[in-house]
Structure formats: C-alpha cells, structure tokens
C-alpha cells in the first residue's frame, strides 16, 4: 500500500485480497458495516468498520488471540489507512458452523 486510503467502494475487495493472499481461506466473508457507525468519532477520519468471517487451515492449533493477530498482520497498512474497527470470527476448518462439511 502507498499510505493513502482507498476509495470506500474498493475497501472490501482489498481486505478480501489481503486475507486470501495471507491465509488461503476455505471460507471468507467481508462485510462493510460503516453505514451503521456514521457520525462515530472513529468514522470521521474516513476509515471504516468491517466484519470478517474467515475459515482457514492456517488457524489450526492457534489460540483466538493468535488468529486475530494473523488477520491484523495480513491486513497490514489497511489497518492504518482504511479500517477503524474490525470484528473478526476466525476459525479452523473443523470449527466451521456447518460442521466442516462442504
């Protein structure tokens, strides 16, 4: 990244691409929840609120905090330039809500 924020409409795709590169997820959902936080102090600087639901074999054997750190590391500069708040649901394949079938 070159230090500047992305256009708002490009953020979900950038988050998705960064997580796909770093974690090779089996499942990935990225939701821009920024509209629900309009006027929030952290949203005034233009950064957004996002929800990430990711299932990856990279999380096998990792405690929750390590999984969150892996997601933050994968997002890199986006955490500084485009993301104000991030809700993360990071699971290993055996922990999928559908029981891992698929």
Short mmCIF file of C-alpha atoms in Angstrom, two decimals:
data_model
loop_
_atom_site.label_atom_id
_atom_site.label_comp_id
_atom_site.label_asym_id
_atom_site.label_seq_id
_atom_site.Cartn_x
_atom_site.Cartn_y
_atom_site.Cartn_z
CA UNK A 1 0.00 0.00 0.00
CA UNK A 2 1.12 3.54 -0.56
CA UNK A 3 -0.05 5.07 2.71
CA UNK A 4 -3.28 6.63 1.50
CA UNK A 5 -6.81 5.43 1.98
CA UNK A 6 -8.57 3.56 -0.79
CA UNK A 7 -11.85 4.72 -2.28
CA UNK A 8 -14.61 3.48 0.04
CA UNK A 9 -16.02 1.15 -2.63
CA UNK A 10 -12.63 -0.60 -3.05
CA UNK A 11 -12.07 -1.49 0.60
CA UNK A 12 -13.95 -4.79 0.82
CA UNK A 13 -12.11 -6.11 -2.24
CA UNK A 14 -8.75 -5.00 -0.80
CA UNK A 15 -9.48 -6.66 2.56
CA UNK A 16 -10.60 -9.83 0.79
CA UNK A 17 -7.48 -9.90 -1.43
CA UNK A 18 -5.11 -9.38 1.51
CA UNK A 19 -6.71 -12.17 3.54
CA UNK A 20 -6.79 -14.54 0.57
CA UNK A 21 -3.08 -13.96 -0.09
CA UNK A 22 -2.02 -14.50 3.50
CA UNK A 23 -4.43 -17.14 4.78
CA UNK A 24 -5.75 -19.10 1.77
CA UNK A 25 -9.19 -19.26 3.38
CA UNK A 26 -11.69 -22.03 2.68
CA UNK A 27 -14.45 -19.55 3.50
CA UNK A 28 -14.30 -15.77 3.66
CA UNK A 29 -16.96 -13.15 4.19
CA UNK A 30 -16.15 -9.45 4.46
CA UNK A 31 -18.94 -7.02 5.32
CA UNK A 32 -18.64 -3.23 5.33
CA UNK A 33 -20.62 -2.14 8.38
CA UNK A 34 -19.54 1.50 8.18
CA UNK A 35 -23.01 2.90 7.49
CA UNK A 36 -24.16 1.73 10.92
CA UNK A 37 -21.40 3.82 12.51
CA UNK A 38 -21.89 7.12 10.65
CA UNK A 39 -21.06 10.01 12.94
CA UNK A 40 -18.99 7.80 15.26
CA UNK A 41 -15.81 9.58 16.32
CA UNK A 42 -13.58 6.97 14.69
CA UNK A 43 -15.51 7.11 11.42
CA UNK A 44 -14.94 10.85 10.99
CA UNK A 45 -11.43 10.27 9.67
CA UNK A 46 -12.87 8.29 6.76
CA UNK A 47 -11.84 4.82 7.90
CA UNK A 48 -14.48 2.10 8.03
CA UNK A 49 -15.99 -0.58 10.24
CA UNK A 50 -15.82 -4.14 8.90
CA UNK A 51 -16.83 -7.65 9.90
CA UNK A 52 -14.65 -10.56 8.77
CA UNK A 53 -15.66 -14.21 9.00
CA UNK A 54 -12.78 -16.42 7.89
CA UNK A 55 -12.14 -20.17 7.94
CA UNK A 56 -8.56 -21.19 7.25
CA UNK A 57 -6.31 -24.17 7.88
CA UNK A 58 -3.71 -21.58 8.92
CA UNK A 59 -5.63 -21.25 12.20
CA UNK A 60 -5.23 -24.92 13.18
CA UNK A 61 -3.78 -25.12 16.68
CA UNK A 62 -3.76 -21.34 17.15
CA UNK A 63 -5.47 -19.72 20.13
CA UNK A 64 -8.00 -16.95 19.34
CA UNK A 65 -5.60 -14.09 20.05
CA UNK A 66 -3.00 -15.51 17.64
CA UNK A 67 -5.69 -15.88 14.97
CA UNK A 68 -6.67 -12.23 15.36
CA UNK A 69 -3.04 -11.19 15.17
CA UNK A 70 -2.67 -13.20 11.95
CA UNK A 71 -5.65 -11.37 10.45
CA UNK A 72 -4.27 -7.97 11.51
CA UNK A 73 -0.85 -8.88 10.08
CA UNK A 74 -2.44 -9.95 6.78
CA UNK A 75 -4.25 -6.61 6.52
CA UNK A 76 -1.08 -4.64 7.18
CA UNK A 77 -1.37 -0.98 6.19
CA UNK A 78 -5.14 -1.26 5.65
CA UNK A 79 -5.44 -1.22 9.45
CA UNK A 80 -3.86 2.25 9.47
CA UNK A 81 -5.39 3.77 6.35
CA UNK A 82 -8.82 2.21 5.79
CA UNK A 83 -10.03 0.23 8.80
CA UNK A 84 -11.12 1.88 12.03
CA UNK A 85 -12.84 -1.13 13.59
CA UNK A 86 -12.70 -4.81 12.71
CA UNK A 87 -14.86 -7.60 14.08
CA UNK A 88 -13.19 -10.97 13.47
CA UNK A 89 -14.57 -14.50 13.54
CA UNK A 90 -11.53 -16.67 12.71
CA UNK A 91 -11.96 -20.45 12.73
CA UNK A 92 -10.10 -23.57 11.67
CA UNK A 93 -11.91 -25.89 9.19
CA UNK A 94 -13.03 -28.31 11.93
CA UNK A 95 -14.76 -25.39 13.68
CA UNK A 96 -16.98 -24.37 10.78
CA UNK A 97 -20.59 -23.76 11.77
CA UNK A 98 -21.74 -26.35 9.20
CA UNK A 99 -19.64 -28.98 10.98
CA UNK A 100 -16.90 -28.86 8.38
CA UNK A 101 -18.91 -30.47 5.60
CA UNK A 102 -18.53 -28.97 2.28
#
